[in-house]
Amino acid sequence: MKKSELTQHKKALHAKKQDLERSIGKKGLTGRSGTDAHGDFADRSTAANEEEISIQLKQTDAKLLRAIEDALGRVEAGAYGVCVDCDDEISATRLEAVPWTKVCIACKEKQYS
Ligand SMILES: [Zn+2]
């Protein structure tokens, strides 16, 4: 991989990481507010669902954040852009789309078949 490409992916990873940290922080603060005192059962059940969805989103964000930190670790280690399964180079287009990926498209497809 060219150094300029690596720099580009690294930049994308850092930007996404900041994004996620902001969004996780925000959701952490808003947690459960303003829905307790009012509303009949239907309202409450909607609120509960929304809370559940927000928790699920947060878990996904946290998972993604870990994947990004992992990818940044591989950048530092000089192992970024190489598939952890087959040691092939991951294609530039795939890394542009999913910069935190650690498997090539062939191995990814294998996982789901
Ligand atoms: Zn692979």
Coordinates of N, CA and C and ligand atoms in Angstrom, one line a residue:
M1 N 0.8 -1.2 0.0 CA 0.0 0.0 0.0 C 0.9 1.3 0.0
K2 N 0.5 2.2 -0.8 CA 1.2 3.5 -0.8 C 1.0 4.2 0.5
K3 N 2.1 5.0 0.8 CA 2.0 5.7 2.1 C 0.9 6.8 2.1
S4 N 0.6 7.4 0.9 CA -0.4 8.4 0.8 C -1.8 7.7 1.1
E5 N -1.9 6.5 0.6 CA -3.2 5.7 0.8 C -3.4 5.4 2.3
L6 N -2.3 5.0 2.9 CA -2.3 4.7 4.3 C -2.7 5.9 5.2
T7 N -2.1 7.0 4.8 CA -2.4 8.3 5.5 C -3.9 8.6 5.3
Q8 N -4.4 8.4 4.1 CA -5.8 8.7 3.9 C -6.7 7.8 4.7
H9 N -6.4 6.5 4.8 CA -7.3 5.6 5.6 C -7.2 5.9 7.1
K10 N -6.0 6.3 7.5 CA -5.7 6.6 8.9 C -6.6 7.9 9.3
K11 N -6.6 8.8 8.3 CA -7.4 10.0 8.6 C -8.9 9.7 8.7
A12 N -9.3 8.8 7.8 CA -10.7 8.4 7.8 C -11.1 7.7 9.1
L13 N -10.1 6.9 9.6 CA -10.3 6.1 10.9 C -10.4 7.1 12.1
H14 N -9.5 8.1 12.1 CA -9.5 9.0 13.2 C -10.8 9.9 13.2
A15 N -11.3 10.2 12.0 CA -12.5 11.1 11.9 C -13.7 10.3 12.4
K16 N -13.8 9.0 11.9 CA -14.9 8.1 12.4 C -14.8 7.9 13.9
K17 N -13.6 7.7 14.4 CA -13.5 7.5 15.8 C -14.0 8.7 16.6
Q18 N -13.6 9.9 16.2 CA -14.1 11.1 16.9 C -15.6 11.2 16.9
D19 N -16.2 10.9 15.7 CA -17.6 10.8 15.5 C -18.3 10.0 16.5
L20 N -17.8 8.7 16.6 CA -18.4 7.7 17.4 C -18.2 8.1 18.9
E21 N -17.1 8.6 19.3 CA -16.9 9.0 20.7 C -17.8 10.1 21.1
R22 N -18.1 11.0 20.1 CA -19.0 12.1 20.4 C -20.4 11.5 20.6
S23 N -20.8 10.6 19.6 CA -22.2 10.1 19.6 C -22.4 9.2 20.9
I24 N -21.4 8.4 21.2 CA -21.5 7.6 22.4 C -21.6 8.4 23.7
G25 N -20.8 9.5 23.7 CA -20.9 10.4 24.9 C -22.2 11.0 25.0
K26 N -22.8 11.5 23.9 CA -24.1 12.2 23.9 C -25.2 11.2 24.4
K27 N -25.2 10.0 23.9 CA -26.2 9.1 24.2 C -26.1 8.7 25.7
G28 N -24.9 8.6 26.2 CA -24.7 8.3 27.6 C -25.3 9.3 28.5
L29 N -25.2 10.6 28.1 CA -25.8 11.7 28.9 C -27.3 11.7 28.9
T30 N -27.9 11.5 27.7 CA -29.3 11.7 27.6 C -30.1 10.5 28.1
G31 N -29.4 9.3 28.3 CA -30.0 8.1 28.8 C -31.5 8.1 29.0
R32 N -32.0 8.2 30.2 CA -33.5 8.2 30.4 C -33.9 9.5 31.0
S33 N -34.5 10.4 30.2 CA -34.9 11.7 30.7 C -36.3 12.0 30.2
G34 N -37.1 12.6 31.1 CA -38.4 13.2 30.8 C -39.5 12.3 30.4
T35 N -39.3 11.0 30.4 CA -40.4 10.1 30.0 C -41.1 9.4 31.2
D36 N -40.7 9.7 32.4 CA -41.2 8.9 33.5 C -42.5 9.4 34.0
A37 N -42.7 10.7 34.2 CA -43.9 11.2 34.9 C -45.2 11.1 34.0
H38 N -45.1 11.2 32.7 CA -46.3 11.4 31.9 C -46.7 10.1 31.1
G39 N -47.9 10.1 30.6 CA -48.3 9.2 29.5 C -48.9 7.9 30.1
D40 N -49.8 7.3 29.2 CA -50.4 6.1 29.5 C -49.5 4.9 29.2
F41 N -50.0 3.7 29.2 CA -49.1 2.6 29.0 C -48.5 2.6 27.6
A42 N -49.3 3.0 26.6 CA -48.8 3.0 25.2 C -47.6 3.9 25.1
D43 N -47.7 5.1 25.7 CA -46.6 6.0 25.7 C -45.3 5.4 26.3
R44 N -45.6 4.8 27.4 CA -44.5 4.2 28.2 C -43.8 3.1 27.4
S45 N -44.6 2.3 26.7 CA -44.0 1.2 26.0 C -43.2 1.8 24.8
T46 N -43.7 2.9 24.2 CA -42.9 3.5 23.1 C -41.6 4.0 23.6
A47 N -41.6 4.6 24.8 CA -40.4 5.1 25.4 C -39.4 4.0 25.6
A48 N -40.0 2.9 26.1 CA -39.1 1.8 26.4 C -38.4 1.3 25.2
N49 N -39.2 1.2 24.1 CA -38.7 0.7 22.8 C -37.6 1.7 22.3
E50 N -37.8 3.0 22.5 CA -36.8 3.9 22.0 C -35.6 3.8 22.8
E51 N -35.8 3.5 24.1 CA -34.6 3.4 24.9 C -33.8 2.1 24.5
E52 N -34.5 1.1 24.2 CA -33.9 -0.2 23.8 C -33.1 0.1 22.5
I53 N -33.7 0.8 21.6 CA -33.1 1.0 20.3 C -31.8 1.8 20.5
S54 N -31.9 2.8 21.4 CA -30.8 3.7 21.7 C -29.6 2.9 22.3
I55 N -30.0 1.9 23.2 CA -29.0 1.1 23.8 C -28.3 0.2 22.7
Q56 N -29.2 -0.3 21.8 CA -28.6 -1.2 20.8 C -27.7 -0.4 19.9
L57 N -28.1 0.9 19.5 CA -27.2 1.7 18.7 C -25.9 1.9 19.4
K58 N -26.0 2.2 20.7 CA -24.8 2.4 21.5 C -23.8 1.2 21.5
Q59 N -24.4 0.0 21.6 CA -23.6 -1.2 21.6 C -22.9 -1.3 20.2
T60 N -23.7 -1.0 19.1 CA -23.1 -1.1 17.8 C -22.0 -0.1 17.7
D61 N -22.2 1.1 18.2 CA -21.2 2.2 18.1 C -19.9 1.7 18.9
A62 N -20.2 1.1 20.1 CA -19.0 0.7 20.9 C -18.2 -0.4 20.2
K63 N -19.0 -1.3 19.5 CA -18.3 -2.3 18.8 C -17.5 -1.8 17.6
L64 N -18.1 -0.8 16.9 CA -17.4 -0.2 15.8 C -16.2 0.6 16.3
L65 N -16.3 1.2 17.4 CA -15.2 2.0 18.0 C -14.0 1.0 18.3
R66 N -14.4 -0.1 18.8 CA -13.3 -1.1 19.1 C -12.6 -1.5 17.8
A67 N -13.4 -1.8 16.8 CA -12.9 -2.2 15.5 C -11.9 -1.1 14.9
I68 N -12.3 0.1 15.1 CA -11.5 1.3 14.6 C -10.2 1.4 15.4
E69 N -10.3 1.2 16.7 CA -9.1 1.3 17.5 C -8.2 0.2 17.1
D70 N -8.7 -1.0 16.9 CA -8.0 -2.2 16.4 C -7.3 -1.9 15.1
A71 N -8.0 -1.2 14.2 CA -7.4 -0.9 12.9 C -6.3 0.1 13.0
L72 N -6.5 1.1 13.9 CA -5.4 2.1 14.1 C -4.2 1.4 14.7
G73 N -4.4 0.4 15.6 CA -3.3 -0.4 16.1 C -2.5 -1.1 15.0
R74 N -3.3 -1.6 14.0 CA -2.6 -2.3 12.9 C -1.9 -1.3 12.0
V75 N -2.4 -0.1 11.9 CA -1.7 0.9 11.2 C -0.3 1.1 11.9
E76 N -0.3 1.3 13.2 CA 0.9 1.5 13.9 C 1.9 0.3 13.8
A77 N 1.3 -0.9 13.7 CA 2.1 -2.1 13.7 C 2.6 -2.4 12.2
G78 N 2.1 -1.6 11.3 CA 2.5 -1.8 9.9 C 1.7 -3.0 9.3
A79 N 0.6 -3.4 9.9 CA -0.1 -4.6 9.4 C -1.4 -4.2 8.8
Y80 N -1.6 -2.9 8.7 CA -2.9 -2.4 8.2 C -3.1 -2.7 6.7
G81 N -4.3 -3.2 6.3 CA -4.7 -3.4 4.9 C -4.3 -4.8 4.5
V82 N -3.9 -5.6 5.4 CA -3.6 -7.0 5.1 C -4.7 -7.9 5.8
C83 N -5.2 -8.8 5.1 CA -6.3 -9.7 5.6 C -5.7 -10.6 6.7
V84 N -6.4 -10.6 7.9 CA -5.9 -11.4 9.0 C -6.1 -12.9 8.7
D85 N -7.0 -13.2 7.8 CA -7.3 -14.6 7.5 C -6.3 -15.2 6.5
C86 N -6.1 -14.5 5.4 CA -5.4 -15.2 4.3 C -4.1 -14.4 3.9
D87 N -3.8 -13.3 4.7 CA -2.6 -12.5 4.4 C -2.5 -11.8 3.1
D88 N -3.6 -11.8 2.4 CA -3.7 -11.1 1.1 C -3.9 -9.6 1.4
E89 N -3.5 -8.8 0.5 CA -3.8 -7.3 0.6 C -5.3 -7.1 0.4
I90 N -5.9 -6.3 1.3 CA -7.3 -5.9 1.1 C -7.4 -4.8 0.1
S91 N -8.3 -4.9 -0.8 CA -8.4 -4.0 -1.9 C -8.6 -2.5 -1.5
A92 N -8.1 -1.6 -2.2 CA -8.2 -0.2 -1.8 C -9.7 0.3 -1.7
T93 N -10.5 -0.2 -2.7 CA -11.9 0.2 -2.7 C -12.6 -0.3 -1.4
R94 N -12.3 -1.5 -1.0 CA -12.9 -2.1 0.2 C -12.5 -1.2 1.4
L95 N -11.2 -0.9 1.5 CA -10.7 -0.1 2.6 C -11.3 1.3 2.6
E96 N -11.6 1.8 1.4 CA -12.2 3.1 1.4 C -13.6 3.1 1.9
A97 N -14.3 2.0 1.6 CA -15.7 1.8 2.1 C -15.7 1.5 3.5
V98 N -14.9 0.6 4.0 CA -14.9 0.1 5.4 C -13.4 0.1 5.9
P99 N -12.9 1.3 6.3 CA -11.5 1.4 6.6 C -11.1 0.6 7.8
W100 N -12.0 0.2 8.6 CA -11.7 -0.6 9.8 C -11.7 -2.1 9.6
T101 N -12.0 -2.5 8.3 CA -12.1 -3.9 8.1 C -10.7 -4.6 8.3
K102 N -10.7 -5.9 8.7 CA -9.5 -6.6 8.8 C -9.4 -7.9 8.0
V103 N -10.5 -8.1 7.2 CA -10.5 -9.2 6.3 C -10.8 -8.8 4.9
C104 N -10.2 -9.5 3.9 CA -10.5 -9.2 2.5 C -11.9 -9.6 2.1
I105 N -12.4 -9.2 1.0 CA -13.7 -9.5 0.6 C -14.0 -11.0 0.4
A106 N -13.0 -11.7 -0.1 CA -13.2 -13.1 -0.2 C -13.4 -13.8 1.1
C107 N -12.6 -13.4 2.1 CA -12.8 -14.0 3.5 C -14.1 -13.6 4.1
K108 N -14.4 -12.4 3.9 CA -15.7 -11.8 4.4 C -16.8 -12.7 3.9
E109 N -16.8 -12.9 2.6 CA -17.9 -13.7 2.0 C -17.9 -15.1 2.5
K110 N -16.7 -15.7 2.8 CA -16.7 -17.0 3.4 C -17.3 -17.1 4.7
Q111 N -17.1 -16.0 5.5 CA -17.7 -16.0 6.9 C -19.2 -16.1 6.8
Y112 N -19.8 -15.6 5.8 CA -21.3 -15.6 5.7 C -21.9 -16.6 4.9
S113 N -21.1 -17.5 4.3 CA -21.7 -18.6 3.5 C -21.7 -19.9 4.2
Ligands
ZN1 ZN -8.6 -12.9 3.1

